Amino acid sequence: MSTLTEADEVLAELRQAGKLLLTTHENPDGDALGSLLAMHWVLEQLGKDSVMFMSPDEFPLPYEYRDMVFEGLVGAPPEDLDERTIVFLDCGNIDRMPVDFLKGEGLHILNVDHHHDNTRFGTVNLVDPEASCTAEIVWRLARELEAELTPGIADAMYIGLVTDTGRFSYENTSPDSHRMAAELIEAGVDPHLVSRRLYEDLPFRRLQLLQRALASVERHDEGIITLASLTRGDFEATDALETDSEGIVDHMRAVEGTAVAVLVRELLAEDRRGLRKVSLRATDGRVDVSRIAGALGGGGHPQAAGFTTELSLDELVNRLRTEVAAQL
Ligand code: 5GP
Ligand code: MN
């Protein structure tokens, strides 16, 4: 595999394309949104006709991204879809695309991502698992395209970088992530302000939801698994949205002895009743949670992965105990 060639191919495609449609995975996180917006503005700078697509079901976006403005966003297929180069950002698997019109045959897809388990569903695939975030790949592309890092672009990239590296704390934090941060700060990012927006100044319901999650904590197998669970009732009682559970799993991973941190939450949409979303975080180098998530129909990174399941909470806990034990 030559990453250089993949990057060259994507660069050639981006240079040559006149019309593009950019998109990202369902339940978009900071990296998804940041890469999307940064890529869009870079392409606009180059005089391209770029639109962004996200399903209307994704709105409202998580509260921490309230200041990100998506001008040029469409919620339905544009009429000239077949003339557009489609760019997927941060999406490891086509199943994470909630709409069918972007899954069809005959689309010209550039797949730009950093998930090691990316299924390479694109026409051209630029997949770099060494990149801390997809925004880091976009940052490199922007440099090659000689785009100016405007304060807006820098901010969007920085949001992807900070959220996907866990504020520069996960294993994916590299010299390049810090070089990128330095460059973005020079381009106008205010790290403290971004941090305030992302991690503080949040609605009180978040703390109330966290309170319920903490009250639910269970430890299994001498604490190797630390798990919190949220029911529909917890969301109703606190008036919380699904996206308000973002970050809760990080409290589970912060406990001594934990190898795998888990947050399980019941999905709220009527048509997803009975389904649970599971977030996994590995804090023990021997455990690759993307393998566990993959075995259960999801995926992700070795240290952070997720899936949706029909299993009951008890069945799920048993399955996780078996899967984790098999890796230790
Ligand atoms: P989170 O637990 O924050 O929802 O997701 C952590 C990571 O796991 C994400 O960055 C994403 O890579 C992956 N992930 C989460 N849910 C799914 C899923 O349903 N399918 C796949 N393929 N990956 C997921
Ligand atoms: Mn990412």
mmCIF file of C-alpha atoms and ligand atoms in Angstrom:
data_model
loop_
_atom_site.group_PDB
_atom_site.id
_atom_site.type_symbol
_atom_site.label_atom_id
_atom_site.label_comp_id
_atom_site.label_asym_id
_atom_site.label_seq_id
_atom_site.Cartn_x
_atom_site.Cartn_y
_atom_site.Cartn_z
ATOM 1 C CA MET A 1 0.000 0.000 0.000
ATOM 2 C CA SER A 2 1.361 3.381 -0.852
ATOM 3 C CA THR A 3 -0.288 6.230 0.974
ATOM 4 C CA LEU A 4 1.603 8.651 -1.231
ATOM 5 C CA THR A 5 -0.113 7.356 -4.327
ATOM 6 C CA GLU A 6 -3.513 7.454 -2.716
ATOM 7 C CA ALA A 7 -2.938 11.058 -1.657
ATOM 8 C CA ASP A 8 -1.690 11.971 -5.128
ATOM 9 C CA GLU A 9 -4.730 10.409 -6.701
ATOM 10 C CA VAL A 10 -7.112 12.252 -4.412
ATOM 11 C CA LEU A 11 -5.270 15.517 -5.012
ATOM 12 C CA ALA A 12 -5.522 15.040 -8.766
ATOM 13 C CA GLU A 13 -9.239 14.302 -8.415
ATOM 14 C CA LEU A 14 -9.850 17.353 -6.255
ATOM 15 C CA ARG A 15 -7.921 19.624 -8.622
ATOM 16 C CA GLN A 16 -9.800 18.372 -11.627
ATOM 17 C CA ALA A 17 -13.337 18.225 -10.165
ATOM 18 C CA GLY A 18 -15.658 21.152 -10.841
ATOM 19 C CA LYS A 19 -18.586 20.071 -8.713
ATOM 20 C CA LEU A 20 -18.404 18.129 -5.490
ATOM 21 C CA LEU A 21 -20.633 16.823 -2.751
ATOM 22 C CA LEU A 22 -19.024 16.299 0.643
ATOM 23 C CA THR A 23 -20.456 14.117 3.348
ATOM 24 C CA THR A 24 -19.605 12.241 6.519
ATOM 25 C CA HIS A 25 -20.825 9.459 8.820
ATOM 26 C CA GLU A 26 -24.074 9.333 10.805
ATOM 27 C CA ASN A 27 -24.084 10.824 14.301
ATOM 28 C CA PRO A 28 -21.253 13.094 13.219
ATOM 29 C CA ASP A 29 -18.635 13.928 15.834
ATOM 30 C CA GLY A 30 -16.112 16.752 15.966
ATOM 31 C CA ASP A 31 -13.787 15.191 13.428
ATOM 32 C CA ALA A 32 -16.622 14.418 11.029
ATOM 33 C CA LEU A 33 -17.976 17.960 11.212
ATOM 34 C CA GLY A 34 -14.587 19.663 11.300
ATOM 35 C CA SER A 35 -13.218 17.766 8.295
ATOM 36 C CA LEU A 36 -16.421 18.335 6.370
ATOM 37 C CA LEU A 37 -16.448 22.068 6.936
ATOM 38 C CA ALA A 38 -12.710 22.547 6.428
ATOM 39 C CA MET A 39 -12.715 20.559 3.175
ATOM 40 C CA HIS A 40 -15.743 22.509 1.939
ATOM 41 C CA TRP A 41 -14.079 25.863 2.550
ATOM 42 C CA VAL A 42 -10.794 24.719 1.024
ATOM 43 C CA LEU A 43 -12.620 23.655 -2.138
ATOM 44 C CA GLU A 44 -14.597 26.886 -2.279
ATOM 45 C CA GLN A 45 -11.324 28.783 -2.057
ATOM 46 C CA LEU A 46 -10.194 26.895 -5.134
ATOM 47 C CA GLY A 47 -13.312 28.105 -6.938
ATOM 48 C CA LYS A 48 -15.105 24.743 -6.801
ATOM 49 C CA ASP A 49 -18.854 24.256 -6.610
ATOM 50 C CA SER A 50 -19.009 22.304 -3.331
ATOM 51 C CA VAL A 51 -22.092 21.314 -1.347
ATOM 52 C CA MET A 52 -22.170 19.449 1.937
ATOM 53 C CA PHE A 53 -24.737 16.770 2.654
ATOM 54 C CA MET A 54 -25.955 15.568 6.029
ATOM 55 C CA SER A 55 -29.249 13.846 6.679
ATOM 56 C CA PRO A 56 -31.838 16.137 8.317
ATOM 57 C CA ASP A 57 -32.055 13.397 11.007
ATOM 58 C CA GLU A 58 -28.645 14.482 12.311
ATOM 59 C CA PHE A 59 -30.066 17.759 13.556
ATOM 60 C CA PRO A 60 -29.815 19.247 16.069
ATOM 61 C CA LEU A 61 -26.091 18.515 16.105
ATOM 62 C CA PRO A 62 -24.461 17.882 19.492
ATOM 63 C CA TYR A 63 -24.569 21.056 21.543
ATOM 64 C CA GLU A 64 -20.782 21.492 21.570
ATOM 65 C CA TYR A 65 -20.819 22.164 17.835
ATOM 66 C CA ARG A 66 -23.477 24.889 18.056
ATOM 67 C CA ASP A 67 -21.177 27.575 16.657
ATOM 68 C CA MET A 68 -20.295 25.642 13.513
ATOM 69 C CA VAL A 69 -22.225 27.111 10.600
ATOM 70 C CA PHE A 70 -22.894 24.845 7.644
ATOM 71 C CA GLU A 71 -23.694 27.214 4.820
ATOM 72 C CA GLY A 72 -24.042 25.255 1.614
ATOM 73 C CA LEU A 73 -25.529 22.246 3.372
ATOM 74 C CA VAL A 74 -28.164 20.179 1.590
ATOM 75 C CA GLY A 75 -30.472 17.623 3.177
ATOM 76 C CA ALA A 76 -31.626 15.953 -0.052
ATOM 77 C CA PRO A 77 -29.937 14.690 -3.219
ATOM 78 C CA PRO A 78 -29.044 17.592 -5.537
ATOM 79 C CA GLU A 79 -30.424 17.248 -9.087
ATOM 80 C CA ASP A 80 -26.936 17.191 -10.564
ATOM 81 C CA LEU A 81 -25.719 14.446 -8.202
ATOM 82 C CA ASP A 82 -24.324 12.321 -11.031
ATOM 83 C CA GLU A 83 -22.101 15.226 -12.120
ATOM 84 C CA ARG A 84 -20.574 15.599 -8.677
ATOM 85 C CA THR A 85 -17.489 13.977 -7.229
ATOM 86 C CA ILE A 86 -18.574 12.590 -3.881
ATOM 87 C CA VAL A 87 -16.146 13.000 -0.991
ATOM 88 C CA PHE A 88 -16.708 10.918 2.139
ATOM 89 C CA LEU A 89 -14.843 12.212 5.174
ATOM 90 C CA ASP A 90 -14.157 10.219 8.354
ATOM 91 C CA CYS A 91 -16.505 7.419 7.307
ATOM 92 C CA GLY A 92 -14.985 3.957 7.673
ATOM 93 C CA ASN A 93 -17.922 2.023 6.355
ATOM 94 C CA ILE A 94 -20.656 2.793 3.840
ATOM 95 C CA ASP A 95 -23.181 1.380 6.346
ATOM 96 C CA ARG A 96 -22.549 4.462 8.440
ATOM 97 C CA MET A 97 -24.167 6.536 5.688
ATOM 98 C CA PRO A 98 -27.820 6.845 6.656
ATOM 99 C CA VAL A 99 -29.249 7.598 3.183
ATOM 100 C CA ASP A 100 -29.455 5.317 0.159
ATOM 101 C CA PHE A 101 -28.781 7.818 -2.591
ATOM 102 C CA LEU A 102 -25.112 7.967 -1.634
ATOM 103 C CA LYS A 103 -24.753 4.192 -1.627
ATOM 104 C CA GLY A 104 -25.826 3.646 -5.217
ATOM 105 C CA GLU A 105 -23.788 2.168 -8.009
ATOM 106 C CA GLY A 106 -22.090 4.473 -10.447
ATOM 107 C CA LEU A 107 -21.136 7.207 -8.004
ATOM 108 C CA HIS A 108 -17.625 8.568 -8.147
ATOM 109 C CA ILE A 109 -16.481 8.462 -4.534
ATOM 110 C CA LEU A 110 -13.322 9.754 -2.873
ATOM 111 C CA ASN A 111 -13.048 8.064 0.514
ATOM 112 C CA VAL A 112 -10.881 10.159 2.852
ATOM 113 C CA ASP A 113 -10.526 8.610 6.281
ATOM 114 C CA HIS A 114 -8.263 7.396 9.088
ATOM 115 C CA HIS A 115 -10.105 4.272 10.344
ATOM 116 C CA HIS A 116 -7.870 1.200 10.103
ATOM 117 C CA ASP A 117 -10.941 -0.942 9.427
ATOM 118 C CA ASN A 118 -12.120 1.250 6.539
ATOM 119 C CA THR A 119 -13.823 -0.997 4.000
ATOM 120 C CA ARG A 120 -12.392 1.009 1.079
ATOM 121 C CA PHE A 121 -15.792 1.527 -0.496
ATOM 122 C CA GLY A 122 -14.641 4.490 -2.586
ATOM 123 C CA THR A 123 -13.565 4.761 -6.195
ATOM 124 C CA VAL A 124 -10.371 6.229 -4.767
ATOM 125 C CA ASN A 125 -9.464 5.551 -1.147
ATOM 126 C CA LEU A 126 -7.185 7.789 0.881
ATOM 127 C CA VAL A 127 -7.116 5.901 4.159
ATOM 128 C CA ASP A 128 -4.343 6.739 6.598
ATOM 129 C CA PRO A 129 -4.694 5.038 9.995
ATOM 130 C CA GLU A 130 -1.579 6.903 11.146
ATOM 131 C CA ALA A 131 -3.427 10.209 10.947
ATOM 132 C CA SER A 132 -4.768 11.228 14.354
ATOM 133 C CA CYS A 133 -7.969 12.475 12.763
ATOM 134 C CA THR A 134 -9.460 12.919 9.321
ATOM 135 C CA ALA A 135 -8.962 16.656 9.802
ATOM 136 C CA GLU A 136 -5.205 15.947 9.803
ATOM 137 C CA ILE A 137 -5.514 14.400 6.336
ATOM 138 C CA VAL A 138 -7.565 17.399 5.185
ATOM 139 C CA TRP A 139 -4.891 19.678 6.635
ATOM 140 C CA ARG A 140 -2.248 17.918 4.517
ATOM 141 C CA LEU A 141 -4.436 18.047 1.414
ATOM 142 C CA ALA A 142 -5.053 21.750 1.990
ATOM 143 C CA ARG A 143 -1.335 22.374 2.081
ATOM 144 C CA GLU A 144 -0.782 20.472 -1.157
ATOM 145 C CA LEU A 145 -3.625 22.424 -2.747
ATOM 146 C CA GLU A 146 -1.971 25.616 -1.525
ATOM 147 C CA ALA A 147 -5.124 26.736 0.223
ATOM 148 C CA GLU A 148 -4.869 29.511 2.778
ATOM 149 C CA LEU A 149 -5.686 28.442 6.337
ATOM 150 C CA THR A 150 -8.341 31.042 7.073
ATOM 151 C CA PRO A 151 -9.416 31.356 10.730
ATOM 152 C CA GLY A 152 -12.614 29.453 9.852
ATOM 153 C CA ILE A 153 -10.779 26.564 8.229
ATOM 154 C CA ALA A 154 -8.258 26.457 11.063
ATOM 155 C CA ASP A 155 -11.019 26.398 13.672
ATOM 156 C CA ALA A 156 -12.852 23.564 11.938
ATOM 157 C CA MET A 157 -9.669 21.497 11.634
ATOM 158 C CA TYR A 158 -8.742 22.183 15.235
ATOM 159 C CA ILE A 159 -12.123 20.910 16.425
ATOM 160 C CA GLY A 160 -11.480 17.630 14.584
ATOM 161 C CA LEU A 161 -7.992 17.406 16.038
ATOM 162 C CA VAL A 162 -8.896 18.165 19.644
ATOM 163 C CA THR A 163 -11.925 15.884 19.765
ATOM 164 C CA ASP A 164 -10.346 12.866 18.030
ATOM 165 C CA THR A 165 -7.152 13.008 20.096
ATOM 166 C CA GLY A 166 -9.109 13.423 23.345
ATOM 167 C CA ARG A 167 -7.480 16.826 23.818
ATOM 168 C CA PHE A 168 -4.079 15.435 22.790
ATOM 169 C CA SER A 169 -4.262 12.522 25.198
ATOM 170 C CA TYR A 170 -4.958 9.362 23.161
ATOM 171 C CA GLU A 171 -2.372 7.080 21.545
ATOM 172 C CA ASN A 172 -3.009 8.732 18.185
ATOM 173 C CA THR A 173 -1.463 11.993 19.441
ATOM 174 C CA SER A 174 1.710 12.413 17.408
ATOM 175 C CA PRO A 175 4.358 15.005 16.610
ATOM 176 C CA ASP A 176 2.274 15.783 13.527
ATOM 177 C CA SER A 177 -0.859 16.421 15.601
ATOM 178 C CA HIS A 178 1.073 18.970 17.616
ATOM 179 C CA ARG A 179 2.643 20.503 14.515
ATOM 180 C CA MET A 180 -0.820 20.789 13.071
ATOM 181 C CA ALA A 181 -2.084 22.395 16.287
ATOM 182 C CA ALA A 182 0.767 24.910 16.227
ATOM 183 C CA GLU A 183 0.039 25.848 12.641
ATOM 184 C CA LEU A 184 -3.678 26.196 13.299
ATOM 185 C CA ILE A 185 -3.076 28.369 16.342
ATOM 186 C CA GLU A 186 -0.817 30.563 14.223
ATOM 187 C CA ALA A 187 -3.652 30.752 11.707
ATOM 188 C CA GLY A 188 -5.962 32.209 14.327
ATOM 189 C CA VAL A 189 -7.378 29.415 16.519
ATOM 190 C CA ASP A 190 -7.923 30.378 20.152
ATOM 191 C CA PRO A 191 -7.394 27.043 21.992
ATOM 192 C CA HIS A 192 -8.996 28.223 25.179
ATOM 193 C CA LEU A 193 -12.121 29.470 23.433
ATOM 194 C CA VAL A 194 -12.472 26.254 21.452
ATOM 195 C CA SER A 195 -12.060 24.261 24.631
ATOM 196 C CA ARG A 196 -14.698 26.341 26.409
ATOM 197 C CA ARG A 197 -17.100 25.735 23.526
ATOM 198 C CA LEU A 198 -16.433 21.998 23.344
ATOM 199 C CA TYR A 199 -16.105 20.975 26.966
ATOM 200 C CA GLU A 200 -17.617 23.689 29.123
ATOM 201 C CA ASP A 201 -20.486 26.086 28.893
ATOM 202 C CA LEU A 202 -22.769 23.081 28.340
ATOM 203 C CA PRO A 203 -26.429 22.667 29.284
ATOM 204 C CA PHE A 204 -27.119 21.540 32.855
ATOM 205 C CA ARG A 205 -29.015 18.499 31.536
ATOM 206 C CA ARG A 206 -25.649 17.045 30.544
ATOM 207 C CA LEU A 207 -24.515 17.015 34.149
ATOM 208 C CA GLN A 208 -27.837 15.478 35.183
ATOM 209 C CA LEU A 209 -27.446 12.742 32.564
ATOM 210 C CA LEU A 210 -23.885 12.125 33.722
ATOM 211 C CA GLN A 211 -25.155 11.894 37.295
ATOM 212 C CA ARG A 212 -27.516 9.087 36.249
ATOM 213 C CA ALA A 213 -24.806 7.351 34.261
ATOM 214 C CA LEU A 214 -22.452 7.444 37.246
ATOM 215 C CA ALA A 215 -25.190 6.041 39.473
ATOM 216 C CA SER A 216 -25.489 3.092 37.074
ATOM 217 C CA VAL A 217 -21.826 2.099 37.008
ATOM 218 C CA GLU A 218 -21.056 -1.614 37.221
ATOM 219 C CA ARG A 219 -17.692 -3.296 37.270
ATOM 220 C CA HIS A 220 -17.106 -6.784 35.957
ATOM 221 C CA ASP A 221 -14.261 -9.261 36.260
ATOM 222 C CA GLU A 222 -12.416 -7.362 38.969
ATOM 223 C CA GLY A 223 -13.038 -4.091 37.234
ATOM 224 C CA ILE A 224 -11.556 -5.055 33.881
ATOM 225 C CA ILE A 225 -14.842 -3.819 32.416
ATOM 226 C CA THR A 226 -16.300 -0.623 33.811
ATOM 227 C CA LEU A 227 -19.736 -0.043 32.367
ATOM 228 C CA ALA A 228 -22.409 2.627 32.647
ATOM 229 C CA SER A 229 -25.860 2.404 31.120
ATOM 230 C CA LEU A 230 -28.560 4.918 30.322
ATOM 231 C CA THR A 231 -32.206 4.067 29.719
ATOM 232 C CA ARG A 232 -34.847 5.959 27.794
ATOM 233 C CA GLY A 233 -36.169 6.936 31.220
ATOM 234 C CA ASP A 234 -32.871 8.642 32.056
ATOM 235 C CA PHE A 235 -33.089 10.723 28.908
ATOM 236 C CA GLU A 236 -36.717 11.601 29.532
ATOM 237 C CA ALA A 237 -36.173 12.547 33.162
ATOM 238 C CA THR A 238 -33.356 14.935 32.287
ATOM 239 C CA ASP A 239 -34.799 16.209 28.998
ATOM 240 C CA ALA A 240 -31.523 15.111 27.447
ATOM 241 C CA LEU A 241 -30.868 14.337 23.798
ATOM 242 C CA GLU A 242 -28.955 11.300 22.585
ATOM 243 C CA THR A 243 -25.977 13.482 21.782
ATOM 244 C CA ASP A 244 -25.830 14.652 25.411
ATOM 245 C CA SER A 245 -24.228 11.315 26.316
ATOM 246 C CA GLU A 246 -21.073 12.286 24.416
ATOM 247 C CA GLY A 247 -18.013 12.083 26.668
ATOM 248 C CA ILE A 248 -19.623 10.056 29.459
ATOM 249 C CA VAL A 249 -17.617 6.947 28.574
ATOM 250 C CA ASP A 250 -14.424 8.879 29.343
ATOM 251 C CA HIS A 251 -15.359 8.833 33.020
ATOM 252 C CA MET A 252 -15.464 5.024 32.904
ATOM 253 C CA ARG A 253 -12.004 4.791 31.381
ATOM 254 C CA ALA A 254 -10.511 6.967 34.092
ATOM 255 C CA VAL A 255 -10.826 4.255 36.739
ATOM 256 C CA GLU A 256 -7.838 2.240 37.877
ATOM 257 C CA GLY A 257 -7.942 -1.378 36.745
ATOM 258 C CA THR A 258 -10.260 -0.749 33.814
ATOM 259 C CA ALA A 259 -9.189 -2.352 30.546
ATOM 260 C CA VAL A 260 -12.385 -1.596 28.670
ATOM 261 C CA ALA A 261 -14.768 1.260 29.398
ATOM 262 C CA VAL A 262 -18.326 0.931 28.164
ATOM 263 C CA LEU A 263 -21.326 3.183 27.825
ATOM 264 C CA VAL A 264 -24.580 1.542 26.786
ATOM 265 C CA ARG A 265 -27.557 3.703 25.968
ATOM 266 C CA GLU A 266 -31.029 2.883 24.752
ATOM 267 C CA LEU A 267 -31.830 4.540 21.458
ATOM 268 C CA LEU A 268 -34.666 7.009 21.585
ATOM 269 C CA ALA A 269 -36.143 7.090 18.078
ATOM 270 C CA GLU A 270 -39.458 5.227 17.849
ATOM 271 C CA ASP A 271 -38.215 3.075 14.992
ATOM 272 C CA ARG A 272 -35.127 2.085 16.970
ATOM 273 C CA ARG A 273 -36.936 0.993 20.093
ATOM 274 C CA GLY A 274 -35.256 -1.988 21.720
ATOM 275 C CA LEU A 275 -31.874 -1.110 20.245
ATOM 276 C CA ARG A 276 -28.857 -0.072 22.274
ATOM 277 C CA LYS A 277 -25.858 1.952 21.194
ATOM 278 C CA VAL A 278 -22.620 0.791 22.748
ATOM 279 C CA SER A 279 -19.448 2.876 23.038
ATOM 280 C CA LEU A 280 -16.210 1.068 23.848
ATOM 281 C CA ARG A 281 -12.863 2.484 24.925
ATOM 282 C CA ALA A 282 -9.748 0.386 25.483
ATOM 283 C CA THR A 283 -7.200 1.531 28.035
ATOM 284 C CA ASP A 284 -5.152 -1.674 27.924
ATOM 285 C CA GLY A 285 -2.872 -2.026 24.922
ATOM 286 C CA ARG A 286 -3.697 -5.721 24.628
ATOM 287 C CA VAL A 287 -7.354 -5.052 23.860
ATOM 288 C CA ASP A 288 -8.506 -3.886 20.440
ATOM 289 C CA VAL A 289 -12.118 -2.774 20.858
ATOM 290 C CA SER A 290 -12.614 -2.349 17.105
ATOM 291 C CA ARG A 291 -12.460 -6.153 16.890
ATOM 292 C CA ILE A 292 -15.195 -6.500 19.488
ATOM 293 C CA ALA A 293 -17.334 -3.841 17.817
ATOM 294 C CA GLY A 294 -16.650 -5.427 14.431
ATOM 295 C CA ALA A 295 -17.839 -8.824 15.674
ATOM 296 C CA LEU A 296 -21.067 -7.158 16.785
ATOM 297 C CA GLY A 297 -21.764 -5.290 13.556
ATOM 298 C CA GLY A 298 -19.940 -2.009 14.218
ATOM 299 C CA GLY A 299 -16.352 -0.880 14.031
ATOM 300 C CA GLY A 300 -13.947 1.908 14.854
ATOM 301 C CA HIS A 301 -10.422 2.338 16.121
ATOM 302 C CA PRO A 302 -8.423 -0.080 18.318
ATOM 303 C CA GLN A 303 -8.948 2.228 21.301
ATOM 304 C CA ALA A 304 -12.420 3.641 20.504
ATOM 305 C CA ALA A 305 -15.183 1.795 18.769
ATOM 306 C CA GLY A 306 -18.928 1.335 18.770
ATOM 307 C CA PHE A 307 -21.899 -0.646 17.558
ATOM 308 C CA THR A 308 -25.669 -0.885 17.788
ATOM 309 C CA THR A 309 -27.220 -4.045 19.193
ATOM 310 C CA GLU A 310 -30.507 -5.820 19.825
ATOM 311 C CA LEU A 311 -29.024 -7.674 22.805
ATOM 312 C CA SER A 312 -30.482 -7.031 26.242
ATOM 313 C CA LEU A 313 -28.187 -5.408 28.783
ATOM 314 C CA ASP A 314 -27.481 -8.758 30.472
ATOM 315 C CA GLU A 315 -26.769 -10.524 27.196
ATOM 316 C CA LEU A 316 -24.545 -7.663 26.148
ATOM 317 C CA VAL A 317 -22.528 -7.709 29.371
ATOM 318 C CA ASN A 318 -21.974 -11.444 29.021
ATOM 319 C CA ARG A 319 -20.876 -11.073 25.429
ATOM 320 C CA LEU A 320 -18.488 -8.239 26.299
ATOM 321 C CA ARG A 321 -16.986 -10.229 29.171
ATOM 322 C CA THR A 322 -16.300 -13.140 26.825
ATOM 323 C CA GLU A 323 -14.878 -10.931 24.077
ATOM 324 C CA VAL A 324 -12.622 -8.972 26.431
ATOM 325 C CA ALA A 325 -11.393 -12.104 28.212
ATOM 326 C CA ALA A 326 -10.494 -13.630 24.849
ATOM 327 C CA GLN A 327 -8.110 -10.761 24.196
ATOM 328 C CA LEU A 328 -6.437 -10.631 27.599
HETATM 329 P P1 5GP B 1 -18.502 6.620 19.875
HETATM 330 O O1 5GP B 1 -18.352 5.587 20.936
HETATM 331 O O2 5GP B 1 -17.928 7.926 20.301
HETATM 332 O O3 5GP B 1 -19.868 6.695 19.316
HETATM 333 O O4 5GP B 1 -17.615 6.125 18.670
HETATM 334 C C1 5GP B 1 -16.234 5.911 18.798
HETATM 335 C C2 5GP B 1 -15.688 5.471 17.470
HETATM 336 O O5 5GP B 1 -16.244 4.202 17.157
HETATM 337 C C3 5GP B 1 -16.077 6.375 16.324
HETATM 338 O O6 5GP B 1 -15.044 7.267 16.056
HETATM 339 C C4 5GP B 1 -16.271 5.437 15.185
HETATM 340 O O7 5GP B 1 -15.050 5.252 14.547
HETATM 341 C C5 5GP B 1 -16.634 4.120 15.815
HETATM 342 N N1 5GP B 1 -18.053 3.746 15.788
HETATM 343 C C6 5GP B 1 -19.001 4.089 16.678
HETATM 344 N N2 5GP B 1 -20.173 3.526 16.364
HETATM 345 C C7 5GP B 1 -19.974 2.812 15.240
HETATM 346 C C8 5GP B 1 -20.806 1.993 14.404
HETATM 347 O O8 5GP B 1 -22.005 1.799 14.659
HETATM 348 N N3 5GP B 1 -20.211 1.428 13.317
HETATM 349 C C9 5GP B 1 -18.891 1.607 13.006
HETATM 350 N N4 5GP B 1 -18.387 1.027 11.913
HETATM 351 N N5 5GP B 1 -18.093 2.357 13.770
HETATM 352 C C10 5GP B 1 -18.602 2.961 14.877
HETATM 353 MN MN MN B 2 -12.243 10.629 13.083
#
